[in-house]
Short mmCIF file of C-alpha atoms and ligand atoms in Angstrom, two decimals:
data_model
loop_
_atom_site.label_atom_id
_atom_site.label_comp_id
_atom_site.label_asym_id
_atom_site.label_seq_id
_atom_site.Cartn_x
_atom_site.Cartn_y
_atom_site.Cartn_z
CA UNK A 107 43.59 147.80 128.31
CA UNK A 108 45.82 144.65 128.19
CA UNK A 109 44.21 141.12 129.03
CA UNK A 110 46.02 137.96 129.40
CA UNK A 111 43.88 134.83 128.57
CA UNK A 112 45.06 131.11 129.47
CA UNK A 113 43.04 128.46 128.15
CA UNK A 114 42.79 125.20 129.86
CA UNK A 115 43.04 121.84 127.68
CA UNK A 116 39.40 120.94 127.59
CA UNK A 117 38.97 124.49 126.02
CA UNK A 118 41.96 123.27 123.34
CA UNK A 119 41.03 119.77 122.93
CA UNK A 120 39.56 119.65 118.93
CA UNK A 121 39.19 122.43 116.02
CA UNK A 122 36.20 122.61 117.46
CA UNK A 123 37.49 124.02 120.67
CA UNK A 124 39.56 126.21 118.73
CA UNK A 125 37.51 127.71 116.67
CA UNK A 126 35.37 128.93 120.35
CA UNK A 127 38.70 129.96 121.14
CA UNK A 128 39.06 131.93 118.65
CA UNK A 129 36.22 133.86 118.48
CA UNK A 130 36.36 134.73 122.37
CA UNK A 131 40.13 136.47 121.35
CA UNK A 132 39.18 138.16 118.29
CA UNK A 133 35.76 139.14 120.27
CA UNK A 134 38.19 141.93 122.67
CA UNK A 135 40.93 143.65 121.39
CA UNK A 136 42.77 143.85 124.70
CA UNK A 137 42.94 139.67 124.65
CA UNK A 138 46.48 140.16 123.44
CA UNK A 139 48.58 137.49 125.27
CA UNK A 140 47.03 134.06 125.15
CA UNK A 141 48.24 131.14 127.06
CA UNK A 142 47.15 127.76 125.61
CA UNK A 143 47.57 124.06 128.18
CA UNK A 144 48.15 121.22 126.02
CA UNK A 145 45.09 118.99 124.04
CA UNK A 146 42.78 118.30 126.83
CA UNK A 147 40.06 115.30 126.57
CA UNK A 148 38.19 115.59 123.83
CA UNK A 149 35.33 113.34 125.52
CA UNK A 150 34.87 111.29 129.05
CA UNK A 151 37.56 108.12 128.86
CA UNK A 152 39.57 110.15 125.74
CA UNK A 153 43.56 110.69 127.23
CA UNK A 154 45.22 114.43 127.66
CA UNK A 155 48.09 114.80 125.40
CA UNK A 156 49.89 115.50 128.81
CA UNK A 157 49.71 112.21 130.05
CA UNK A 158 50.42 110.30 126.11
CA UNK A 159 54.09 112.34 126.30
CA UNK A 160 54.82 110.89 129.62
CA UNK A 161 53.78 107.46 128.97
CA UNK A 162 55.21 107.88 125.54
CA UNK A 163 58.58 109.23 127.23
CA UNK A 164 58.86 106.59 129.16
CA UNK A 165 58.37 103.48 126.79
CA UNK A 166 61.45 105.63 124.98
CA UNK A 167 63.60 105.35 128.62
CA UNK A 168 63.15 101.86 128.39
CA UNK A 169 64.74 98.94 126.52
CA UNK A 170 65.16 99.38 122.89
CA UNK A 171 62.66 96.08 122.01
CA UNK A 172 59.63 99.01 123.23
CA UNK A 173 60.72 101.71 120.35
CA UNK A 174 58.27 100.37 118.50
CA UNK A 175 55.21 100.94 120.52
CA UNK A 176 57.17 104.40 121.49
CA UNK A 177 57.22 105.34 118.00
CA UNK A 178 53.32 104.07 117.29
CA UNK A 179 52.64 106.59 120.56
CA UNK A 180 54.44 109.55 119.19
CA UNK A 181 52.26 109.09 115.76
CA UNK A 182 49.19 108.78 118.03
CA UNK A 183 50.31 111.96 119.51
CA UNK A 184 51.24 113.66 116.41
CA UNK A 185 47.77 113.01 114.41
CA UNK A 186 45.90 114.83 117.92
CA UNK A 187 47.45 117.92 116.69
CA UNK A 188 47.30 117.04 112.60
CA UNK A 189 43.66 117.00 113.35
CA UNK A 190 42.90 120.20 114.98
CA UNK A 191 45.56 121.57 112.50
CA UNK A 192 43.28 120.19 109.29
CA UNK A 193 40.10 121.08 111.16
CA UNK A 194 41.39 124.76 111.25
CA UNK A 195 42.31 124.48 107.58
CA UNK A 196 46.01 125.61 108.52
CA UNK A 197 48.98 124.60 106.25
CA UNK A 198 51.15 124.07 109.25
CA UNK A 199 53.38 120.88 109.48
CA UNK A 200 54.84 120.04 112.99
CA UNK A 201 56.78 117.18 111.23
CA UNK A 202 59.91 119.12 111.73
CA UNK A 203 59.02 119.48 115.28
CA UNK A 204 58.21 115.69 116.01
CA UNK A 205 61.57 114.52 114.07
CA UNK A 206 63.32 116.53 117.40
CA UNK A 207 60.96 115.72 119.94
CA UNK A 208 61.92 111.77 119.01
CA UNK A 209 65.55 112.22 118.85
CA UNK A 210 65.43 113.97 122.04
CA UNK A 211 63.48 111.25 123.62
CA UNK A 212 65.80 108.77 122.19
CA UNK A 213 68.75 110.70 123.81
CA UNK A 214 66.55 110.39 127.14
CA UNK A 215 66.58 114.21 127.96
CA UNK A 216 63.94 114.47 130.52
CA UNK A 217 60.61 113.61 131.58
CA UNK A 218 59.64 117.39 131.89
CA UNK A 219 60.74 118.31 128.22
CA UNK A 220 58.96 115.54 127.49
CA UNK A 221 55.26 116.86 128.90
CA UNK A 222 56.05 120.56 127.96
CA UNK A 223 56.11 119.75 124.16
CA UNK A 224 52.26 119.42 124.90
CA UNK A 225 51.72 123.09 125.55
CA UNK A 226 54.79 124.18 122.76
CA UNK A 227 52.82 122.72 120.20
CA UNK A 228 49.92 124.06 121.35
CA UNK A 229 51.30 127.16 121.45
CA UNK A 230 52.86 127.08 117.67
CA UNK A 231 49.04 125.95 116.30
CA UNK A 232 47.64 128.49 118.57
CA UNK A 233 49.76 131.09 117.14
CA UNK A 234 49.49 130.21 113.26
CA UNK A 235 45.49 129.97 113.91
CA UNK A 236 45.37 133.71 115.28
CA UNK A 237 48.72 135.17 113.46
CA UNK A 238 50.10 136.53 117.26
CA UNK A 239 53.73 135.93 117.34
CA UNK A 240 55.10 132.66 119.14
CA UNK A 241 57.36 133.14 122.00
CA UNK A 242 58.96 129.95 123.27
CA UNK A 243 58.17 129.68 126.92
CA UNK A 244 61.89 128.22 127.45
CA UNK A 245 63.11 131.54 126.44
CA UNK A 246 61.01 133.66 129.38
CA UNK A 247 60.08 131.68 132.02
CA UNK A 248 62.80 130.48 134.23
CA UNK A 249 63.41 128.34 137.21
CA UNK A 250 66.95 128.45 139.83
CA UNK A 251 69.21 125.31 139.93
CA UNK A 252 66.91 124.13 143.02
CA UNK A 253 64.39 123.81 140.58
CA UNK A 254 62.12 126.63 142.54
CA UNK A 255 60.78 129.41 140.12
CA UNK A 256 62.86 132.69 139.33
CA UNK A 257 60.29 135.10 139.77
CA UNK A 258 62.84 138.32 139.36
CA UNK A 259 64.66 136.49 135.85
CA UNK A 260 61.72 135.64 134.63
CA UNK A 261 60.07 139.04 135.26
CA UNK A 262 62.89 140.94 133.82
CA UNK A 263 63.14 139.10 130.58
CA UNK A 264 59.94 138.38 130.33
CA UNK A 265 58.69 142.26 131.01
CA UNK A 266 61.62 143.39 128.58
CA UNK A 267 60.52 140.89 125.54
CA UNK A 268 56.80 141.57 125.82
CA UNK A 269 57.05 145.22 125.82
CA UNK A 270 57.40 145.61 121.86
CA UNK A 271 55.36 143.03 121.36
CA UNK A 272 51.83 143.83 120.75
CA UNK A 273 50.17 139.94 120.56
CA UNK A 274 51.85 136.81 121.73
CA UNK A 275 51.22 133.04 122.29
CA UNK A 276 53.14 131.67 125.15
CA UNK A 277 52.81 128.27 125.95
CA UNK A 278 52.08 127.04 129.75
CA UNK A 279 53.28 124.99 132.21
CA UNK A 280 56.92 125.05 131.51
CA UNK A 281 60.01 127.03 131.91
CA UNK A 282 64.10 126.81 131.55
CA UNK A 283 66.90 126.14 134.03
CA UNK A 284 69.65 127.93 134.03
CA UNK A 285 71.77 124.67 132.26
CA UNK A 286 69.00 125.45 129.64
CA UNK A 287 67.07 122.34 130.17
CA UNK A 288 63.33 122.13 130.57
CA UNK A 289 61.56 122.09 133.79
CA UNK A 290 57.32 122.27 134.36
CA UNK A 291 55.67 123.41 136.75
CA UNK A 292 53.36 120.78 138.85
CA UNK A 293 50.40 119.45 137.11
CA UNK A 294 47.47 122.09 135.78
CA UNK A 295 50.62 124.90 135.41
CA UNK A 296 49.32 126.53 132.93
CA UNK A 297 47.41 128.92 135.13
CA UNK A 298 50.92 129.93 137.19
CA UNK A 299 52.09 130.86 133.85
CA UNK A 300 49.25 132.79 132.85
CA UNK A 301 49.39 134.36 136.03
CA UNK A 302 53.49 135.09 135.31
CA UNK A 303 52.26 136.69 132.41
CA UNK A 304 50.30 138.67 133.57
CA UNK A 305 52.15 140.34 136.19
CA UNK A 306 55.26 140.65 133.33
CA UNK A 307 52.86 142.84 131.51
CA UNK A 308 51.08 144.84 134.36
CA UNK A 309 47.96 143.42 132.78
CA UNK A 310 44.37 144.87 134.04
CA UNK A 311 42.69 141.86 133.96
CA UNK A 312 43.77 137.87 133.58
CA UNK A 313 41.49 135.71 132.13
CA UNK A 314 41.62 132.14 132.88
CA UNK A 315 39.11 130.09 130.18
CA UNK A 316 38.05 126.76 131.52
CA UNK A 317 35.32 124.17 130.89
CA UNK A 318 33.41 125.45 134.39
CA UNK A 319 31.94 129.04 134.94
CA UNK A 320 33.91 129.65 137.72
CA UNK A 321 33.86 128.47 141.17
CA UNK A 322 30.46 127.30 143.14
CA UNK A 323 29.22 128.11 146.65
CA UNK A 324 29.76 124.42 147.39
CA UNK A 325 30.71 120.99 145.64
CA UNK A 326 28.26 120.16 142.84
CA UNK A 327 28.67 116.57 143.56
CA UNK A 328 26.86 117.17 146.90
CA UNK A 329 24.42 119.70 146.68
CA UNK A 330 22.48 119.94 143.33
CA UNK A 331 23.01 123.08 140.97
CA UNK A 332 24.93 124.88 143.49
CA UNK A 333 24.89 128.48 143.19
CA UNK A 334 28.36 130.29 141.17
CA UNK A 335 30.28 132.78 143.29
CA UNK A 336 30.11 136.03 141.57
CA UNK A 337 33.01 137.17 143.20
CA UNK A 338 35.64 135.99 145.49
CA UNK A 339 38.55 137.12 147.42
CA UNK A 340 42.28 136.04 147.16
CA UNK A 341 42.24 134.98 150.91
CA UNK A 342 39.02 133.14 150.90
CA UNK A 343 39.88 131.49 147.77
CA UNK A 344 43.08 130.20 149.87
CA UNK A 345 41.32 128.71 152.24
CA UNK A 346 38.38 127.02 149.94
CA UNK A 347 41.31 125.67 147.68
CA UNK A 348 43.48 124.41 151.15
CA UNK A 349 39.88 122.39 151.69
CA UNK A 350 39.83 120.96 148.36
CA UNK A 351 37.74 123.30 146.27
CA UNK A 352 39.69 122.98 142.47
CA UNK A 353 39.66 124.99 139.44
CA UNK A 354 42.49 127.00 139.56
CA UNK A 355 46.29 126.01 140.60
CA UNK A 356 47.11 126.77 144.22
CA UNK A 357 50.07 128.75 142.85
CA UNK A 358 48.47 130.70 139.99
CA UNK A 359 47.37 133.71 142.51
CA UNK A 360 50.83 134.55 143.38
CA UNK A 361 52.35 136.58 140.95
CA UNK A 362 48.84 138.55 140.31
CA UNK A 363 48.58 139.28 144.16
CA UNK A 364 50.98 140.94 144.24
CA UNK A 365 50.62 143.16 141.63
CA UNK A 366 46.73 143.68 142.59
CA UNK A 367 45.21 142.35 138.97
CA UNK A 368 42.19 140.37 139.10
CA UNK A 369 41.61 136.83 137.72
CA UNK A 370 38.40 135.94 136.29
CA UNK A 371 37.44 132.25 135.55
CA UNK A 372 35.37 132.03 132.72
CA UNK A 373 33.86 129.20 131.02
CA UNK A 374 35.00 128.46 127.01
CA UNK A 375 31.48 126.89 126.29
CA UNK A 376 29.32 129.30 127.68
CA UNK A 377 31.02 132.72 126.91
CA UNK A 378 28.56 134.75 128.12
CA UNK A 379 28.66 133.78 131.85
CA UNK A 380 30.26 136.19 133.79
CA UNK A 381 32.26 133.32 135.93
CA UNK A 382 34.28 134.50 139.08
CA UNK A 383 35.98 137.62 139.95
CA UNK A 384 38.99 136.63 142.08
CA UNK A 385 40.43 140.18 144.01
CA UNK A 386 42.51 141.60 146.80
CA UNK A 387 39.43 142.94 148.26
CA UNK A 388 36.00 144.39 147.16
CA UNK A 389 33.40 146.41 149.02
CA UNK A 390 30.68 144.63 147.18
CA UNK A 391 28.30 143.19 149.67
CA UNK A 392 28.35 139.34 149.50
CA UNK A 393 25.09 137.59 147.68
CA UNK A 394 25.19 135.83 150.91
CA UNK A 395 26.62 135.95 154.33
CA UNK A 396 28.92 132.83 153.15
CA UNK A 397 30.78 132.84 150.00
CA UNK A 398 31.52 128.78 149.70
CA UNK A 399 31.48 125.67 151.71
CA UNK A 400 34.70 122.86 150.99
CA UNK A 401 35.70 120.15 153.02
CA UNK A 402 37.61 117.13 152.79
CA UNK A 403 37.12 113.44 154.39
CA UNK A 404 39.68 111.23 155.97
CA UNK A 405 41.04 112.59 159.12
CA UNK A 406 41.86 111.13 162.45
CA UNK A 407 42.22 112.65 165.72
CA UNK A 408 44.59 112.47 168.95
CA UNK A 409 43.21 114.04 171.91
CA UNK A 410 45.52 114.37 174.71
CA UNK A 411 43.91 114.69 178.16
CA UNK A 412 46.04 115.64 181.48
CA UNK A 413 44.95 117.62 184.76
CA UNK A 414 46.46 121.04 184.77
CA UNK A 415 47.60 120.90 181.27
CA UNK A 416 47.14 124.36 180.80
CA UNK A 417 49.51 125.78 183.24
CA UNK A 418 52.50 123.94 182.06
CA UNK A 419 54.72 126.03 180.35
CA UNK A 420 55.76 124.47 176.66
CA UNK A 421 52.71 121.41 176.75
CA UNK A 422 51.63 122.23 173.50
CA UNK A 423 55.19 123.12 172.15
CA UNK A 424 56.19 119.29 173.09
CA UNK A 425 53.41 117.71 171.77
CA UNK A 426 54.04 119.15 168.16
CA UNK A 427 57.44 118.58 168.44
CA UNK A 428 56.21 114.88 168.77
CA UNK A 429 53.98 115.01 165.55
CA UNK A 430 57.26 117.00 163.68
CA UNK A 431 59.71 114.42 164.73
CA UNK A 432 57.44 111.73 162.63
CA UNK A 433 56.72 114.27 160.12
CA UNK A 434 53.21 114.65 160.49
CA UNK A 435 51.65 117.65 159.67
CA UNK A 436 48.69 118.83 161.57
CA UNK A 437 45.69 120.11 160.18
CA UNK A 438 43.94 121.71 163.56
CA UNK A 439 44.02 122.17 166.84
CA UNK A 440 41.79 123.19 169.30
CA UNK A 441 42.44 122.52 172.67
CA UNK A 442 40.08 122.83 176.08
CA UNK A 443 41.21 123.14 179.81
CA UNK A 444 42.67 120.32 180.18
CA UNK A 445 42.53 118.35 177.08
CA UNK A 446 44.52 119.24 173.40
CA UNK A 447 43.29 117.42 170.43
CA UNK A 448 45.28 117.22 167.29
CA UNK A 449 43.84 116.96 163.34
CA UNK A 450 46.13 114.56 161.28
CA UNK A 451 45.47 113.12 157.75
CA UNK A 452 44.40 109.48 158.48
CA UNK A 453 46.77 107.93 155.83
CA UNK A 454 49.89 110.07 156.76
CA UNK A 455 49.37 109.35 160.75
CA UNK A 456 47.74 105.44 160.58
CA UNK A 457 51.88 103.55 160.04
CA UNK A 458 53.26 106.01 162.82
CA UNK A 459 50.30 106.00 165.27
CA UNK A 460 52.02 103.99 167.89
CA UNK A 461 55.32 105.60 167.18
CA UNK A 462 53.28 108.92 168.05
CA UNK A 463 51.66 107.72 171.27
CA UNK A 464 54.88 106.67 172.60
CA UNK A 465 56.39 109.54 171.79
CA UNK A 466 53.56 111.96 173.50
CA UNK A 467 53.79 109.60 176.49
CA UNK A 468 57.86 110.13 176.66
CA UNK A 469 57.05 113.84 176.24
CA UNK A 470 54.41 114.98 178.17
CA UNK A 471 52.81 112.14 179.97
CA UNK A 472 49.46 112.37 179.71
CA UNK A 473 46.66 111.12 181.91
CA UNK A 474 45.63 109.33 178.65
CA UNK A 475 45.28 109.70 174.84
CA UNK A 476 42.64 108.84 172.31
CA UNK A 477 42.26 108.28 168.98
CA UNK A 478 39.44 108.94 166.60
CA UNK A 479 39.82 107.96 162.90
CA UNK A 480 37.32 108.53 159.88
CA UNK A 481 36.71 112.26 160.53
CA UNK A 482 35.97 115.20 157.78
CA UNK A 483 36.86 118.75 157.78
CA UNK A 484 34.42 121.05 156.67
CA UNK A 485 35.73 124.92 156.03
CA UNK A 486 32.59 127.61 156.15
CA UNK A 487 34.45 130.79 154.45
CA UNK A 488 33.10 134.07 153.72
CA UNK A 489 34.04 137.46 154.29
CA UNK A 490 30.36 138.43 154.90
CA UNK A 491 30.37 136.50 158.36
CA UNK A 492 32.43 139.23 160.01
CA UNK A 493 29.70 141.64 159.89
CA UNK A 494 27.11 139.48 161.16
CA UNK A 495 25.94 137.95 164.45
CA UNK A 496 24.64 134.57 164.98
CA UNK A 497 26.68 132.79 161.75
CA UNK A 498 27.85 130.21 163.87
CA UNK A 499 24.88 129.62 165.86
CA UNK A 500 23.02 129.12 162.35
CA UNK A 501 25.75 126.34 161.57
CA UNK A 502 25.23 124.51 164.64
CA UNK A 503 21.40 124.51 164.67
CA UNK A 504 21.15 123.78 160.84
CA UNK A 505 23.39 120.81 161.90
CA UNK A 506 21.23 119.53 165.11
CA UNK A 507 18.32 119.81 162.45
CA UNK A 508 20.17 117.47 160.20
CA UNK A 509 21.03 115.26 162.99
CA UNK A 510 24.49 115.72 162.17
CA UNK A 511 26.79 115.12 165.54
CA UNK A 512 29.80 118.09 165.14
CA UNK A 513 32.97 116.76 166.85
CA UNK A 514 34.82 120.04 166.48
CA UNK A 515 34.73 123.99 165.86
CA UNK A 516 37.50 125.95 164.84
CA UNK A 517 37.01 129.77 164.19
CA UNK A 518 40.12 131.20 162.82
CA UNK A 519 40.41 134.86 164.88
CA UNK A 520 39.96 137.08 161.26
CA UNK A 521 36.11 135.55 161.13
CA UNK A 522 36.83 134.60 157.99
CA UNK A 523 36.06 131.10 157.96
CA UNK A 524 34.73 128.13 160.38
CA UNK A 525 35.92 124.69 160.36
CA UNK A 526 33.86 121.76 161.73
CA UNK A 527 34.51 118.24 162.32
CA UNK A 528 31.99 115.94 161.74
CA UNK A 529 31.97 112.11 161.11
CA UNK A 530 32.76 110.98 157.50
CA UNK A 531 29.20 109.80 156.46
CA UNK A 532 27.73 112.93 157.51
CA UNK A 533 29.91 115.03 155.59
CA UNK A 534 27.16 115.19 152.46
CA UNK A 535 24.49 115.88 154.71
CA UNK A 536 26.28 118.35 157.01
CA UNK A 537 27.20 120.62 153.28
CA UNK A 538 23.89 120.01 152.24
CA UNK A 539 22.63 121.66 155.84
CA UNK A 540 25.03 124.22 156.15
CA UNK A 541 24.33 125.62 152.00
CA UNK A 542 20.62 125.34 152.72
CA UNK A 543 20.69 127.41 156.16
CA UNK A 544 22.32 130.13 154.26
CA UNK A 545 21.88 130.18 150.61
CA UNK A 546 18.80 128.36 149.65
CA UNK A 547 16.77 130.09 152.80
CA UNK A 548 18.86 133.27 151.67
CA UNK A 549 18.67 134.92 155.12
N1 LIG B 707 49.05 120.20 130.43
C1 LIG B 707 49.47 120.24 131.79
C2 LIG B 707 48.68 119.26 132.63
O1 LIG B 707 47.91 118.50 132.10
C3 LIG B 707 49.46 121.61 132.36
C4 LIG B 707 48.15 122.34 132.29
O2 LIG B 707 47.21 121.90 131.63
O3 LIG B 707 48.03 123.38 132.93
O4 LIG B 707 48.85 119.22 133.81
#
C-alpha cells in the first residue's frame, strides 16, 4: 500500500503543527511520500510565508535605497523556519540556503523562484524532521516553454526517480522549465503536486491534510454546522468547486482521475475524522438525495425577446458570437419560445454593456432586450437526484415557503445538478431553504 500525503500550510505553520504532522506519518506505514505547502498562518492576522517571499522579492526588484528593509524581510522570513526548526530540536541550519536565496533575489531571477523557496524549505525541515530523503521538486516536476505543465516529462522522471526510493519529501507548488528556471503553479499548488505525485507512483490512496475535515453539504458561513460529505464524486466535486465551493485546487483532480486513485481530505487537527472521499464513482447510496449546495452572487442578465426566434436558423449562434467578440463569457443559458436570456458575471459585462446591446441589435435585431443585474447562482448537485422523482419540485416549494422569488432553472440533461437564479439578498435564505428541505428534514 503506497499513500501520498500533502499537507497544507496551516497544517505546517509552527513545531507545533509539525509535531501533529508527524505523528499522522509515522501513525501508517504506507504514508511514504509527503508533500509539505509552505509556513501557513500561524494565527488569524499572522502572514503565510508565501506572500513575505513575494513582497520580500519585490522590495529586492526595486531601487537599491529598499535593500535594507529587503534584507530585514528575508531575516523575518528566515527566523519562521529557525523557529519550527528549534521547536523540533533539529540541528539543521538553512543559513547556507538563505545566503543563495538573497543573491538570487539580488540578481532579480524571478518572482516564482522567489515563492517556491517557501515550500523547498519546507520540504528540507520536513525531511530532516522525519529522515525521508529530499527530492528537489525542480528536479521532477516540469513545465513546457508555454509555461503549461509537462504531464508526460514529469511523469517519466518523476515515475523513474521514485521507484527506488522508498520515502520522500517533495516540496509543492513548483516545478522547472526546460531553461531550468523556476515556475509555480497558481496559488494553493501544492495539492496539483500532490496529486502529480501520486499518479507518478500509482499510489492507492492520496491524502490531502488540511485545517477542515473535508468538504460540507453547504457553506458554513450560511447555514450553521453544516453537515460533512462523506463521500463525493470527481464530477460533482467539479461542479460544486465551478460554484465556488474551496478546499482543494481546481487542478489537483487531474492527474489522479485519470489514473482512478482516490483523494481524501482530511483534517491535521482532528485526525480521527474520516473527512471526504473524492472518487470516479461509488455505488454507495448518498446520506441524502443531494450531496452539496454552492452558489455564487453577482450576476447580471440579458434577455433577448423576438417573435419567432426559435425558427431562425443560427439566432443563438449570433448572439454568442456577440458576447465572444467582447470577451464575455457566459455562465447560462436558458432560453423559452421566443425569448433567450444570457448569465454574465456583473463586473466582466457592466464596462461593455452598451457595446453588447448594440452589438445584439446589429446581429439579430431583437424586438427588445433587458437587463437584470445583482443576480446569484445557486448549483443543487448530487448524484442521488437521478434516481428520484420530485427533487426539483422540493426545490421550488421549499423556495415559495421561504418566500424566495426564483428567476431561473437550469437542469443540466445528466440530472446531476440544478442551478437557480435568485436575487442576491435571497441567496442566504434560498441555501438555507434548499439544505433544510433535504438534509435537516432528511427525506
Ligand atoms: N504556498 C503556496 C500558496 O500559498 C502554495 C500552496 O500552499 O499550495 O499558494
Amino acid at each position: 500500500m503506497k499513500k501520498v500525503v500533502k499537507f497544507g500550510g496551516s497544517s505546517l505553520a509552527s513545531a507545533e503543527q509539525f509535531k501533529k504532522v508527524g505523528r499522522i506519518i509515522r501513525q501508517d506505514a504506507s504514508r511514504r511520500y509527503v508533500v509539505p505547502s509552505a509556513p501557513g498562518k500561524r494565527y488569524a492576522g499572522d502572514i503565510k510565508v508565501t506572500d513575505m517571499l513575494y513582497s520580500c522579492y519585490l522590495m529586492a526588484i526595486r531601487e537599491e535605497d529598499e535593500e535594507e528593509s529587503f534584507d530585514g524581510l528575508l531575516a523575518e522570513i528566515k527566523a519562521r523556519y529557525d523557529e519550527i526548526i528549534q521547536g523540533l530540536g533539529l540541528s539543521l541550519d538553512l543559513s547556507g540556503e538563505f545566503r543563495t536565496i538573497r543573491e538570487n533575489f539580488t540578481r532579480k531571477i524571478g518572482r516564482d523562484y522567489a515563492a517556491s523557496r517557501g515550500e523547498y524549505l519546507n520540504g528540507m525541515v520536513m525531511a530532516a524532521y522525519l529522515g525521508y530523503e529530499f527530492i528537489d521538486a525542480a528536479e521532477v516536476i516540469f513545465f513546457k516553454a508555454d509555461g503549461s505543465f509537462d504531464s508526460k516529462k514529469t511523469d517519466k522522471i518523476l515515475s523513474e526517480r521514485l521507484k527506488d526510493c522508498g520515502r520522500a519529501v517533495i516540496p509543492g507548488f513548483y516545478g522547472s522549465m526546460p531553461d531550468r528556471k523556476i515556475k509555480t503553479f497558481s496559488r494553493g499548488g501544492s495539492d496539483v503536486t500532490g496529486s502529480i505525485v501520486a499518479r507518478a507512483i500509482h499510489a492507492d490512496m492520496y491524502e490531502n491534510w488540511t485545517d477542515v475535515s473535508g468538504f460540507l453539504v453547504a457553506d458554513p458561513r450560511i447555514v450553521k454546522n453544516p453537515k460533512p460529505i462523506d463521500i463525493i464524486t470527481y464530477r460533482e466535486l467539479r461542479e460544486l468547486a465551478y460554484m465556488g465551493a474551496s478546499v482543494l485546487h481546481e487542478d489537483a483532480i487531474f492527474p489522479v482521475r485519470k489514473e482512478g486513485i482516490p483523494i481524501n481530505i482530511r483534517n491535521t487537527n482532528a485526525p480521527e475524522d474520516k473527512g471526504t472521499l473524492i472518487v470516479e464513482a461509488t455505488c454507495r447510496t448518498p446520506r441524502f438525495t443531494i450531496t452539496g449546495i454552492a452558489g455564487k452572487k453577482d450576476f447580471a442578465s440579458v434577455t433577448i425577446e423576438k417573435d419567432m426566434m426559435n425558427s431562425q436558423v443560427g439566432f443563438c449562434h449570433k448572439v454568442l458570437g456577440v458576447f465572444a467578440d467582447n470577451d464575455i463569457s457566459i455562465e447560462h443559458m436558458p432560453s423559452g419560445i421566443d425569448t433567450l436570456t444570457v448569465f454574465v458575471h456583473q463586473d466582466e459585462f457592466e464596462e461593455k454593456e452598451q457595446d453588447v446591446i448594440a452589438g445584439i441589435h446589429r446581429a439579430v435585431e431583437p424586438d427588445f432586450v433587458e437587463l437584470e443585474s445583482d443576480l446569484a447562482l445557486i448549483a443543487v448537485v448530487g448524484r442521488g437526484m437521478r434516481a428520484t422523482r420530485g427533487t426539483s419540485g422540493r426545490i421550488f416549494s421549499a423556495l415559495a415557503h421561504a418566500n424566495v422569488n426564483v428567476k431561473m432553472i437550469d437542469q443540466g440533461s445528466s440530472e446531476l445538478n440544478i442551478i437557480i437564479g435568485v436575487r442576491n439578498h435571497d441567496f442566504d435564505t434560498a441555501v438555507r431553504a434548499i439544505y433544510d428541505i433535504f438534509v435537516t428534514t432528511q427525506i
